[in-house]
PDB file of C-alpha atoms and ligand atoms in Angstrom:
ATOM      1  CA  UNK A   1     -55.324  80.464 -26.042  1.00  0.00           C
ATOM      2  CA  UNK A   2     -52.848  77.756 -24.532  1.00  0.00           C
ATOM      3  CA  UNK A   3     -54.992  78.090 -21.206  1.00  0.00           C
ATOM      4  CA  UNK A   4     -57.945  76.835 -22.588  1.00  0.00           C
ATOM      5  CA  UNK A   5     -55.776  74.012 -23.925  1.00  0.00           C
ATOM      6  CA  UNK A   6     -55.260  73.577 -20.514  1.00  0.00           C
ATOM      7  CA  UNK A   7     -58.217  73.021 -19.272  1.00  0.00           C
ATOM      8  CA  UNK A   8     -59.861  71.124 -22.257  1.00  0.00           C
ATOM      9  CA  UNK A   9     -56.961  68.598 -21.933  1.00  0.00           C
ATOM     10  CA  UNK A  10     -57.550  68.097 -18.374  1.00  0.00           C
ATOM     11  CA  UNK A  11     -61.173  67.057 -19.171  1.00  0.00           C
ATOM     12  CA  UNK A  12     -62.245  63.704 -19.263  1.00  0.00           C
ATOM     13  CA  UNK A  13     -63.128  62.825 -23.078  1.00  0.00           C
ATOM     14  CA  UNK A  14     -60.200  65.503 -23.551  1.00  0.00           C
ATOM     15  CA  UNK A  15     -58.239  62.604 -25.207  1.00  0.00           C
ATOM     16  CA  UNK A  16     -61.065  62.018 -28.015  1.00  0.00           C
ATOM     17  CA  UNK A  17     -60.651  66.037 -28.660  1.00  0.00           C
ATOM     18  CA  UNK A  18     -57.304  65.632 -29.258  1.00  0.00           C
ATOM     19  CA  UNK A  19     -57.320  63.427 -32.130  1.00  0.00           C
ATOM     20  CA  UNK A  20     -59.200  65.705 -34.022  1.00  0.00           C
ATOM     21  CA  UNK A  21     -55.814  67.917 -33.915  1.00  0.00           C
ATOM     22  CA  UNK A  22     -55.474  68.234 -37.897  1.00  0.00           C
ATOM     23  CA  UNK A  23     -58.342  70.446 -37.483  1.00  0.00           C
ATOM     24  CA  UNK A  24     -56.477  72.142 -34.882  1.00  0.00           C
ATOM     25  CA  UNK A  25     -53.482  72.578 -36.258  1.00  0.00           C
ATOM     26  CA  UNK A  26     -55.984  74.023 -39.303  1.00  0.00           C
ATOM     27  CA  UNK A  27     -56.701  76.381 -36.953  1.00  0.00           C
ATOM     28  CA  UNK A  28     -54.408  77.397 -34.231  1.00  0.00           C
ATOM     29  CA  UNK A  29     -51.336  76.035 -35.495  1.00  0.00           C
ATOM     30  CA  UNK A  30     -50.020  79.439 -35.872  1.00  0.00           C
ATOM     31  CA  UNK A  31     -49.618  80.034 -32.378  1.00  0.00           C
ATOM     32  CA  UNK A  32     -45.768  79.782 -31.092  1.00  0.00           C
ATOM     33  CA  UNK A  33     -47.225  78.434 -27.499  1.00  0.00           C
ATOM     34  CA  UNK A  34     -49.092  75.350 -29.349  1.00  0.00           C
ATOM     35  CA  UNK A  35     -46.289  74.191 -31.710  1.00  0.00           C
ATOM     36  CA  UNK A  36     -42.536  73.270 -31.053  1.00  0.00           C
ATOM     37  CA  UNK A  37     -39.748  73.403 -33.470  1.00  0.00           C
ATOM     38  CA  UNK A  38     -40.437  69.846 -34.772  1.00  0.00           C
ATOM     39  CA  UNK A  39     -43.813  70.587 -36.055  1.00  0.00           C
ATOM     40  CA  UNK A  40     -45.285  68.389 -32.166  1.00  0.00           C
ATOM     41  CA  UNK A  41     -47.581  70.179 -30.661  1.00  0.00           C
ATOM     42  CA  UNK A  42     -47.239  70.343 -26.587  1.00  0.00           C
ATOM     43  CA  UNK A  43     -50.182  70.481 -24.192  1.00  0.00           C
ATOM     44  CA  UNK A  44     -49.989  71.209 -20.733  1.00  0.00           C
ATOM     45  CA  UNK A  45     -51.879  68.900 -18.169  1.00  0.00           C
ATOM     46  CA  UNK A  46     -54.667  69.362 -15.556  1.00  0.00           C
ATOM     47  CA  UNK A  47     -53.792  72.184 -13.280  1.00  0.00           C
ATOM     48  CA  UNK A  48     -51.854  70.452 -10.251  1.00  0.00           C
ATOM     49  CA  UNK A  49     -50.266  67.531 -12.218  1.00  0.00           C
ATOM     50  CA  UNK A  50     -46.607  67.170 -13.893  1.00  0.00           C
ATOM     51  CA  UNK A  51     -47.356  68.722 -17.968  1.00  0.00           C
ATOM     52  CA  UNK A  52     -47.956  66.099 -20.643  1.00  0.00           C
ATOM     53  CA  UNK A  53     -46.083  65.932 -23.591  1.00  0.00           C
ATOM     54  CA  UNK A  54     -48.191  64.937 -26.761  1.00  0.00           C
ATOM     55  CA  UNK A  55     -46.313  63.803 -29.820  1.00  0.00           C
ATOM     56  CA  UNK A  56     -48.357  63.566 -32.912  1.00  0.00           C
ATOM     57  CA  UNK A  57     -46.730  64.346 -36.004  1.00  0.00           C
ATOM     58  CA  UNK A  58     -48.870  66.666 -38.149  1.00  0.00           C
ATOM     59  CA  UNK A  59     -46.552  68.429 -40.768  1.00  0.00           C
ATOM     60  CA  UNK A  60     -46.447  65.358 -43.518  1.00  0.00           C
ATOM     61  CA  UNK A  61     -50.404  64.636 -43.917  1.00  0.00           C
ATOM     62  CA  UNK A  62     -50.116  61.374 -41.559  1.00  0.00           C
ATOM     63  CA  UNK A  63     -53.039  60.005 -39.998  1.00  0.00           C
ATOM     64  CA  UNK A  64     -51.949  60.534 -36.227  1.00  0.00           C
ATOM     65  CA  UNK A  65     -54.124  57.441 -35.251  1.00  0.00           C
ATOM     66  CA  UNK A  66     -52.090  55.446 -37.657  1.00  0.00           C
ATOM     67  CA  UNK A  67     -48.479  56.450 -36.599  1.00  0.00           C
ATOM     68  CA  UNK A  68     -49.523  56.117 -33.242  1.00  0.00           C
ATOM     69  CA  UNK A  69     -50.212  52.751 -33.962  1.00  0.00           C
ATOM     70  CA  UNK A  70     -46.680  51.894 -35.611  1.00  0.00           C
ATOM     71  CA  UNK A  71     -45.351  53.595 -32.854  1.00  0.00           C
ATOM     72  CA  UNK A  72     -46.571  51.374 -30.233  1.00  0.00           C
ATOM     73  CA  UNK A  73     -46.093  48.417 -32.346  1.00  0.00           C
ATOM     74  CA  UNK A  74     -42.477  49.468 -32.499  1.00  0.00           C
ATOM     75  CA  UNK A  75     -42.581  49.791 -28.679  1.00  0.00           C
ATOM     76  CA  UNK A  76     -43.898  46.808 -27.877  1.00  0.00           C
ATOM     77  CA  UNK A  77     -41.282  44.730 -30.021  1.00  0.00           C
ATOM     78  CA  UNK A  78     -38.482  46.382 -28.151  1.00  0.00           C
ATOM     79  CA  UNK A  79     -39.765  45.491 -25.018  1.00  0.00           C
ATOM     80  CA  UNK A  80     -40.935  42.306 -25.788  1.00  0.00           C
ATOM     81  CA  UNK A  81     -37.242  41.814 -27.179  1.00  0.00           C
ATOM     82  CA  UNK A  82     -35.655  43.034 -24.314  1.00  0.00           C
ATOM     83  CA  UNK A  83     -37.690  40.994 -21.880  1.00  0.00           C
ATOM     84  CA  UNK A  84     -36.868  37.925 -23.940  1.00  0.00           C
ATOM     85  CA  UNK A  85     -33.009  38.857 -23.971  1.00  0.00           C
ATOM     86  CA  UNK A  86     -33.394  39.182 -20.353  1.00  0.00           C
ATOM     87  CA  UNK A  87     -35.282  36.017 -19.365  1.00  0.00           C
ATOM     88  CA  UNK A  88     -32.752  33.701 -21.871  1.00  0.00           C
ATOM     89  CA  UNK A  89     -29.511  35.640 -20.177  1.00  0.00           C
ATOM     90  CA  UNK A  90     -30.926  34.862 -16.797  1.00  0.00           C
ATOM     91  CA  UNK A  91     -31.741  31.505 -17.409  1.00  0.00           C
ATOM     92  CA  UNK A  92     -28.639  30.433 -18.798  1.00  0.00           C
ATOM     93  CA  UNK A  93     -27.153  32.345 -15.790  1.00  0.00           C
ATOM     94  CA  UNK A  94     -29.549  29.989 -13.563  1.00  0.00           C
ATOM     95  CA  UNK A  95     -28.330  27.083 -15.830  1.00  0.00           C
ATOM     96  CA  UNK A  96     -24.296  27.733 -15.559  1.00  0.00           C
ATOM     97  CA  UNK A  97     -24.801  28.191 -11.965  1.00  0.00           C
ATOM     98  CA  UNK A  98     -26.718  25.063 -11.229  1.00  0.00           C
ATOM     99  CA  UNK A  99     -24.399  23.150 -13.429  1.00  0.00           C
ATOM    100  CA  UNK A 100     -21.374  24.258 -11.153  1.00  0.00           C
ATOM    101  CA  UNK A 101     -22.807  23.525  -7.975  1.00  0.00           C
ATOM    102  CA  UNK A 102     -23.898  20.089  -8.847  1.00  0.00           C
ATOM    103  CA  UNK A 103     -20.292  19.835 -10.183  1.00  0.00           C
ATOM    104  CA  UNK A 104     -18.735  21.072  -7.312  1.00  0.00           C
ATOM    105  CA  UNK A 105     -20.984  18.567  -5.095  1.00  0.00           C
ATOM    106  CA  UNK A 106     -19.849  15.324  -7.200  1.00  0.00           C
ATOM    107  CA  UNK A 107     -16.184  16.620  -6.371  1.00  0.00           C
ATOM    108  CA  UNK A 108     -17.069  16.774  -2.690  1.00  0.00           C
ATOM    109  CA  UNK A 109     -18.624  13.538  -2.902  1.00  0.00           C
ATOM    110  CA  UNK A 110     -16.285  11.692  -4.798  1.00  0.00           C
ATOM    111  CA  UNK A 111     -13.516  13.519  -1.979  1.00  0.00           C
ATOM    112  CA  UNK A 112     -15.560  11.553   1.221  1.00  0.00           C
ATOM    113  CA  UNK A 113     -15.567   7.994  -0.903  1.00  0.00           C
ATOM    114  CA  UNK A 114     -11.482   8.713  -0.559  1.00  0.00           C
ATOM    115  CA  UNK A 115     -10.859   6.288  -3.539  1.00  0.00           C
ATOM    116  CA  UNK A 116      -7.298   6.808  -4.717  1.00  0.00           C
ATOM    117  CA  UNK A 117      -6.192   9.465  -1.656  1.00  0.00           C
ATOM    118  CA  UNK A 118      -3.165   7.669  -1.360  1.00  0.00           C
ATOM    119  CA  UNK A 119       0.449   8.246  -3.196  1.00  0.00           C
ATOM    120  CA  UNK A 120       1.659   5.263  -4.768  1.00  0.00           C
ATOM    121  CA  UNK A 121       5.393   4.982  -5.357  1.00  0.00           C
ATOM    122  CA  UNK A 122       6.463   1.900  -7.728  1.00  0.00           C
ATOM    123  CA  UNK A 123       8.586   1.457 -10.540  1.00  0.00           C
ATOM    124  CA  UNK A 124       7.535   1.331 -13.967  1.00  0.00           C
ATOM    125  CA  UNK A 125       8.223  -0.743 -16.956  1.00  0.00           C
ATOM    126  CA  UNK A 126      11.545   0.977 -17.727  1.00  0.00           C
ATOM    127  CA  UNK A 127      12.658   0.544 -13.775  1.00  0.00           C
ATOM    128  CA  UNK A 128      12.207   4.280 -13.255  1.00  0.00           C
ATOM    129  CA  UNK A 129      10.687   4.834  -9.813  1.00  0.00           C
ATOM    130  CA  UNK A 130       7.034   6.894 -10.315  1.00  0.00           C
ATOM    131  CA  UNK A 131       4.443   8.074  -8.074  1.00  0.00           C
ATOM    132  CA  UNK A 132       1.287   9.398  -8.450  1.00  0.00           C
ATOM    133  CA  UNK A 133       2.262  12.732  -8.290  1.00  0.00           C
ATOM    134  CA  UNK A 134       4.001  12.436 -11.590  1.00  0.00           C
ATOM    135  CA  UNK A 135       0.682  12.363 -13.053  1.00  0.00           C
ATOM    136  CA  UNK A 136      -1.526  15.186 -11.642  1.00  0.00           C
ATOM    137  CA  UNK A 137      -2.203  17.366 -14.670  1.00  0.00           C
ATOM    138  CA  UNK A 138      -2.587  14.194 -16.411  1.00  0.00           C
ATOM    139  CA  UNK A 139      -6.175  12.074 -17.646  1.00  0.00           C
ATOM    140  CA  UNK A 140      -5.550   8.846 -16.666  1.00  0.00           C
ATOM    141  CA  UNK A 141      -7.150   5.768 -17.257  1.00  0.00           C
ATOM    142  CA  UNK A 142      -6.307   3.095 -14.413  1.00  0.00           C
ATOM    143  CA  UNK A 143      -6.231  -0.846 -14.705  1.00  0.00           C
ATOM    144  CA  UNK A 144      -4.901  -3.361 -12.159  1.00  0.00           C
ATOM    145  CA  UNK A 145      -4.488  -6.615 -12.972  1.00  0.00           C
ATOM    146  CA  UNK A 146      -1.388  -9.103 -13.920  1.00  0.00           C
ATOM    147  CA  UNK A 147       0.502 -10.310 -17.130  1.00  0.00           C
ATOM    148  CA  UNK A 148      -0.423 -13.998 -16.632  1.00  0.00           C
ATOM    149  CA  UNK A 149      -4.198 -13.147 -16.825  1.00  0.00           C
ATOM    150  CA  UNK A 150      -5.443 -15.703 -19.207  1.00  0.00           C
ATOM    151  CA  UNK A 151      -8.645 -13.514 -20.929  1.00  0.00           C
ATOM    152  CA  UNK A 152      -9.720 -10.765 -18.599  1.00  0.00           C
ATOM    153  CA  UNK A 153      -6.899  -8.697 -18.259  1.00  0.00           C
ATOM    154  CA  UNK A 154      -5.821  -8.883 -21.789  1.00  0.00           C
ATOM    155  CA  UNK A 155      -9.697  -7.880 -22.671  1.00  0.00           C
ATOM    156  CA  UNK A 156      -9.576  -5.315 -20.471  1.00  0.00           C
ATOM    157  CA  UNK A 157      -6.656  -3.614 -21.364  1.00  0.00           C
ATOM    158  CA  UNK A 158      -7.489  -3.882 -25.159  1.00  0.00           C
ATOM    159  CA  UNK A 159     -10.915  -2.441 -24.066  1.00  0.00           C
ATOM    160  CA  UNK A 160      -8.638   0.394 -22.219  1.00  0.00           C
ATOM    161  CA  UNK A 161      -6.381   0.891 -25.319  1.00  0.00           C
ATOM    162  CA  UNK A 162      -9.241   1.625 -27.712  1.00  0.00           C
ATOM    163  CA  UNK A 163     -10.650   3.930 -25.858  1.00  0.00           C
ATOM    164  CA  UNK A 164      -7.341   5.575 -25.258  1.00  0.00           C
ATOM    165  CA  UNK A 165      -6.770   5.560 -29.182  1.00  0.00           C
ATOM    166  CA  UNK A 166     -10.385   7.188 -29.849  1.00  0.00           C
ATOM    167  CA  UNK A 167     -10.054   9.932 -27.663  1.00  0.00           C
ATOM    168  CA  UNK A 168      -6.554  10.999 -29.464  1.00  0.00           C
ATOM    169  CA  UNK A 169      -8.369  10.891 -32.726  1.00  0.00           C
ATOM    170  CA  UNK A 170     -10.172  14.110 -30.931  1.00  0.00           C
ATOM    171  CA  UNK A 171      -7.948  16.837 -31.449  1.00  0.00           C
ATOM    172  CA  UNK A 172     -10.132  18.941 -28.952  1.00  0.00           C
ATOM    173  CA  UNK A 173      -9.265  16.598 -25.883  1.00  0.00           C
ATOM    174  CA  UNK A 174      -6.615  16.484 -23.812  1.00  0.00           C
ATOM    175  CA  UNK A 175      -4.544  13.043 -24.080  1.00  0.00           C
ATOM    176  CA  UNK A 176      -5.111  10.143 -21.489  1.00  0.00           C
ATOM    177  CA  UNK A 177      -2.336   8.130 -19.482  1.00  0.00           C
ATOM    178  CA  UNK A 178      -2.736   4.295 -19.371  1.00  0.00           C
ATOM    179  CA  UNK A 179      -1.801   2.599 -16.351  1.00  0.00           C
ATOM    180  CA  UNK A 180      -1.499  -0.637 -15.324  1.00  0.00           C
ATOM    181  CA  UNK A 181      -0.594  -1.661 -11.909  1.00  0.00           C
ATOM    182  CA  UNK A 182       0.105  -5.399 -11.180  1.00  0.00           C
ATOM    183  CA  UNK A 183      -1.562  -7.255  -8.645  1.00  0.00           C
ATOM    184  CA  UNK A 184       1.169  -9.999  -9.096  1.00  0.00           C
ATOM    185  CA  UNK A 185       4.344  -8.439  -8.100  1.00  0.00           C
ATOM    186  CA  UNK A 186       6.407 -11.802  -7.486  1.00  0.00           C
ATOM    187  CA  UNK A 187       6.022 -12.488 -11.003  1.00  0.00           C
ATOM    188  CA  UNK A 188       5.627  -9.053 -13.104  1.00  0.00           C
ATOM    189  CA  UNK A 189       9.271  -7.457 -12.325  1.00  0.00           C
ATOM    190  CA  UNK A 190      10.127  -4.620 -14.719  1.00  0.00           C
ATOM    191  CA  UNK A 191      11.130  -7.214 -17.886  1.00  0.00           C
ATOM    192  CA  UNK A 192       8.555  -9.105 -17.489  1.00  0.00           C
ATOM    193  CA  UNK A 193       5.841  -5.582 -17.546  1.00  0.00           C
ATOM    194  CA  UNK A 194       8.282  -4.265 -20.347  1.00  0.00           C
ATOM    195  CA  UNK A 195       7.481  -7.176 -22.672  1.00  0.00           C
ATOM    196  CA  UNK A 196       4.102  -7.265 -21.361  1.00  0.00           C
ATOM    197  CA  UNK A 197       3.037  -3.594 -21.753  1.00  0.00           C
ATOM    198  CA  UNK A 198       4.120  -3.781 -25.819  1.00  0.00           C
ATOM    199  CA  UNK A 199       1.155  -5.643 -26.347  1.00  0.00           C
ATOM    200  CA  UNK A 200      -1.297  -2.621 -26.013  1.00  0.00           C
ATOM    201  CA  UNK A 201      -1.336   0.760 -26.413  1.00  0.00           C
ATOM    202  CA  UNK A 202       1.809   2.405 -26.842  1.00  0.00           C
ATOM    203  CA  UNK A 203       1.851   5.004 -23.587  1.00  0.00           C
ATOM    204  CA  UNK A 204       0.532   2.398 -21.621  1.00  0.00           C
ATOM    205  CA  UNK A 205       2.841   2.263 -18.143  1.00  0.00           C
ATOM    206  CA  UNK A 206       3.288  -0.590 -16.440  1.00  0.00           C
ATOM    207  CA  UNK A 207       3.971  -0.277 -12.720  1.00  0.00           C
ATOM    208  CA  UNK A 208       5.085  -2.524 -10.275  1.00  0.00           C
ATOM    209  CA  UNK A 209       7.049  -2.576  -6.664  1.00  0.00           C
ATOM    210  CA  UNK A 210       7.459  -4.819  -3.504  1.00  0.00           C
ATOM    211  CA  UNK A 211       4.201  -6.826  -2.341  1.00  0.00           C
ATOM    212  CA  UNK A 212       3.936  -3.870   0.275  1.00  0.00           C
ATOM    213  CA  UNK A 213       3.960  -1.057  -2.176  1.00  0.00           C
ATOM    214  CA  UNK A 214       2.013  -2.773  -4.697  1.00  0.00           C
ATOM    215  CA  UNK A 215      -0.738  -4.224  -2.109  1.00  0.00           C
ATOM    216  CA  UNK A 216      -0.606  -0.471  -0.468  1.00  0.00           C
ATOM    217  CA  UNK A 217      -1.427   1.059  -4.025  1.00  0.00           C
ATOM    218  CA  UNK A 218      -4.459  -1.532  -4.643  1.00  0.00           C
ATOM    219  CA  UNK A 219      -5.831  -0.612  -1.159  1.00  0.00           C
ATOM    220  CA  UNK A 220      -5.997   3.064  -2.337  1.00  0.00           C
ATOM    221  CA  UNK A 221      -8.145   1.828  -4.648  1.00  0.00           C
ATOM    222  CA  UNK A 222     -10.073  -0.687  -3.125  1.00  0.00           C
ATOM    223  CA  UNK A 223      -9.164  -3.243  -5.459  1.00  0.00           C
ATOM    224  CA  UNK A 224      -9.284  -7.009  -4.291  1.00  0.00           C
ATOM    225  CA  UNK A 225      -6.469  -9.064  -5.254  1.00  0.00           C
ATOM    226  CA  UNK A 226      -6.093 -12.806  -3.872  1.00  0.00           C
ATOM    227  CA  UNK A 227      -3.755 -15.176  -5.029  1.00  0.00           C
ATOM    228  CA  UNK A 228      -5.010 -18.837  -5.936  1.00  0.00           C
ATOM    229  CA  UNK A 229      -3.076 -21.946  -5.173  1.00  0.00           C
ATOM    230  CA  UNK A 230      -0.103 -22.895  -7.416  1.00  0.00           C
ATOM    231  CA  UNK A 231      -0.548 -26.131  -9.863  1.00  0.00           C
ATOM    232  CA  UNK A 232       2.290 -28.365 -10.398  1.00  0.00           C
ATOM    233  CA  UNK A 233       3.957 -25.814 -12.733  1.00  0.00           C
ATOM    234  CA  UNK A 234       3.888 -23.160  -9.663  1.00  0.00           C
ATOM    235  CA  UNK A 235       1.610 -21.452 -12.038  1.00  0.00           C
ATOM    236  CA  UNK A 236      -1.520 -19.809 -10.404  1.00  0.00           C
ATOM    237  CA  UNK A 237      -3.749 -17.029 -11.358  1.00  0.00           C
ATOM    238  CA  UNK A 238      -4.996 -14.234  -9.231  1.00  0.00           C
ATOM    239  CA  UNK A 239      -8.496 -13.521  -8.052  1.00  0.00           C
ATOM    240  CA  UNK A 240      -9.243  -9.586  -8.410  1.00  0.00           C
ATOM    241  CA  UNK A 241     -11.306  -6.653  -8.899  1.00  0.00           C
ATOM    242  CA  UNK A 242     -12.044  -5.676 -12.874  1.00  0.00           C
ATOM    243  CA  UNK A 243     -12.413  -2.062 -12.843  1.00  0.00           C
ATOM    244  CA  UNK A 244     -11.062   0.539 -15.046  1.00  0.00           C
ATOM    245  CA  UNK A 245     -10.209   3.839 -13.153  1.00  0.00           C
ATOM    246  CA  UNK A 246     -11.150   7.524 -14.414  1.00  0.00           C
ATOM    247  CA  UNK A 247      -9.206   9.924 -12.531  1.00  0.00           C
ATOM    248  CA  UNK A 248      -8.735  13.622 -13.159  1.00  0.00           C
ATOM    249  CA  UNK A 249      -5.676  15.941 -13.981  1.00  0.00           C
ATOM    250  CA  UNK A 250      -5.954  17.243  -9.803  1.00  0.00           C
ATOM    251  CA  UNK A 251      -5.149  13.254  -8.909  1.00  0.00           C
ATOM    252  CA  UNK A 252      -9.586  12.922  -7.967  1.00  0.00           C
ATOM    253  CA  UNK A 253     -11.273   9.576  -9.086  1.00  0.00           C
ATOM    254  CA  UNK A 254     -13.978  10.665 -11.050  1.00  0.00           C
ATOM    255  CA  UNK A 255     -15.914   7.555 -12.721  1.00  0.00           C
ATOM    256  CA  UNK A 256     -14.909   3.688 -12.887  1.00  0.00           C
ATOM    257  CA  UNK A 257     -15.993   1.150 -15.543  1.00  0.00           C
ATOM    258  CA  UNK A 258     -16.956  -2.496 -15.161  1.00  0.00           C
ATOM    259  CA  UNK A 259     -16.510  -5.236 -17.813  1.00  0.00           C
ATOM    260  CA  UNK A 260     -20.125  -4.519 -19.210  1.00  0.00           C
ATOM    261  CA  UNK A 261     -19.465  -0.937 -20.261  1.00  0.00           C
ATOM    262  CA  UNK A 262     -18.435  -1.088 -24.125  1.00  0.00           C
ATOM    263  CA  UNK A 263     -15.248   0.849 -25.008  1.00  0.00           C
ATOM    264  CA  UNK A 264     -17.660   3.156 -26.626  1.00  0.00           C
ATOM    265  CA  UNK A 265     -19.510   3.656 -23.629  1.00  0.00           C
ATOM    266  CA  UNK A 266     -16.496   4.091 -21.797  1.00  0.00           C
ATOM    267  CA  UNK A 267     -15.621   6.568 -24.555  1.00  0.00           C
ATOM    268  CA  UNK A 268     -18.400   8.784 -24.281  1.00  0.00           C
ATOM    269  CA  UNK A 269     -18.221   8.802 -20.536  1.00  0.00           C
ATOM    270  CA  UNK A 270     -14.413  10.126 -20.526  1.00  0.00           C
ATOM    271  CA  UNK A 271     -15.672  12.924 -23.087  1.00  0.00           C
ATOM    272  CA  UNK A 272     -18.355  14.267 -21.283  1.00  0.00           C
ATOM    273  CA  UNK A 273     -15.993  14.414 -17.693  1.00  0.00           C
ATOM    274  CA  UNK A 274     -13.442  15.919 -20.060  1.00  0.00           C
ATOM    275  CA  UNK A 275     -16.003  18.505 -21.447  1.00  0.00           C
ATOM    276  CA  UNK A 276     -18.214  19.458 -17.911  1.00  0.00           C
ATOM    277  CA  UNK A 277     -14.203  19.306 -16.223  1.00  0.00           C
ATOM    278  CA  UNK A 278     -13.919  22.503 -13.827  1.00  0.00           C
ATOM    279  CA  UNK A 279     -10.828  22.701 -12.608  1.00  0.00           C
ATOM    280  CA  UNK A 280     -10.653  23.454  -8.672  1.00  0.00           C
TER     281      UNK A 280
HETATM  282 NI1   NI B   1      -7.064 -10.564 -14.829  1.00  0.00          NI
END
């Protein structure tokens, strides 16, 4: 009997024949060869090719067409799910990987501009000698200018304050180092920095040295600082570059901001370098 199930399941329209199985399994379900243990009932294929396994359920009164239906629904959710799960973990994988090389190309950038290469050595408010080396691991936030600056400097470093202040009210990110480095050694000794540097925030660091060491740390910077001529007081005030200096906790300068950029800008532009920081 299970060779003529052969060879009617091999025919074409064999498939049609086979839904009418309830009135098979009316009929020949009592043969061991037809049924399996599970109440499925196996047919073999055309002579030649690999057997094929039907499974219709028959025992509980189902229509076959019905669960057959349910099944493939059921089939093509898991797939469909799968293939989603795959396509989101491979974009994000795209999306990581992108994000690190454009990361990793800023870095490389920012290393050819060269800005801040150098090792400054000065002394700082407190007449303790520092270089720049004492602050790798550090955030800092960088400021040259001099204590005799009648608006910018003090704006600037108010500006630089704030913004220090608002990122400690964010538990999440690391704290920021305030530096200032004076473009007017001859008069900003240490006292004069120390009373100077009380005026803002209160990590800020003053740091000052000879006119060599202090000219050689503005040149790793680029910073322009020119002297004007002295009035009758001897006072005089100094022409120079207003820029605020981001560099990272590996000693790189990473951003800079110009008198136009708010101190919430400014803000929001430390965060995100904080947050999209990879550390080399
Ligand atoms: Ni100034």
């Amino acid at each position: 009997m299970s060779g003529l199930w052969c060879i009617v399941g091999g025919l074409r329209g064999g498939r049609r024949l086979l839904r009418s199985l309830p009135y098979v399994q009316k009929t020949f379900v009592s043969s061991p060869s037809l049924t399996s243990e599970s109440g499925h009932i196996r047919l073999c294929g055309r002579p030649g090719r690999p057997q094929q396994t039907q499974l219709r359920f028959l025992s509980q009164g189902q229509n076959p067409s019905v669960s057959a239906a349910k099944l493939k629904l059921r089939t093509r959710l898991v797939v469909t799910l799968l293939f989603g799960g795959g396509v989101l973990a491979m974009w994000w994988f795209v999306y990581l990987e992108k994000q690190q090389k454009l990361r990793q190309q800023r870095i490389e950038q920012l290393q050819q501009v060269a800005l801040g290469q150098g090792n400054f050595s000065l002394l700082d408010h407190r007449g303790q000698r520092r270089t720049k080396r004492d602050f790798l691991g550090s955030w800092v936030l960088l400021y040259f200018g001099f204590a005799h600056c009648p608006d910018i400097c003090p704006e600037e470093l108010d500006k630089l304050s704030a913004v220090v202040s608002a990122l400690d009210q964010d538990a999440s990110l690391p704290p920021v180092q305030p530096l200032f480095i004076t473009v007017d050694p001859e008069r900003d000794d240490v006292p004069a920095l120390a009373r100077y540097v009380k005026d803002f925030h209160p990590r800020l660091i003053g740091l000052t040295g000879t006119s060599e060491e202090v000219k050689h740390a503005g040149r790793d910077y680029r910073v322009y600082a020119s002297p004007g001529p002295k009035d009758e007081d001897g006072d005089y005030i100094v022409d120079h570059t207003i820029l605020i200096y981001l560099i990272s906790p590996d000693g790189l300068f990473l951003d800079y901001y110009n008198r136009t950029k708010s101190q919430e800008q400014i803000t929001e532009n430390v965060r995100n370098h904080m947050k999209t920081y990879i550390k080399l």
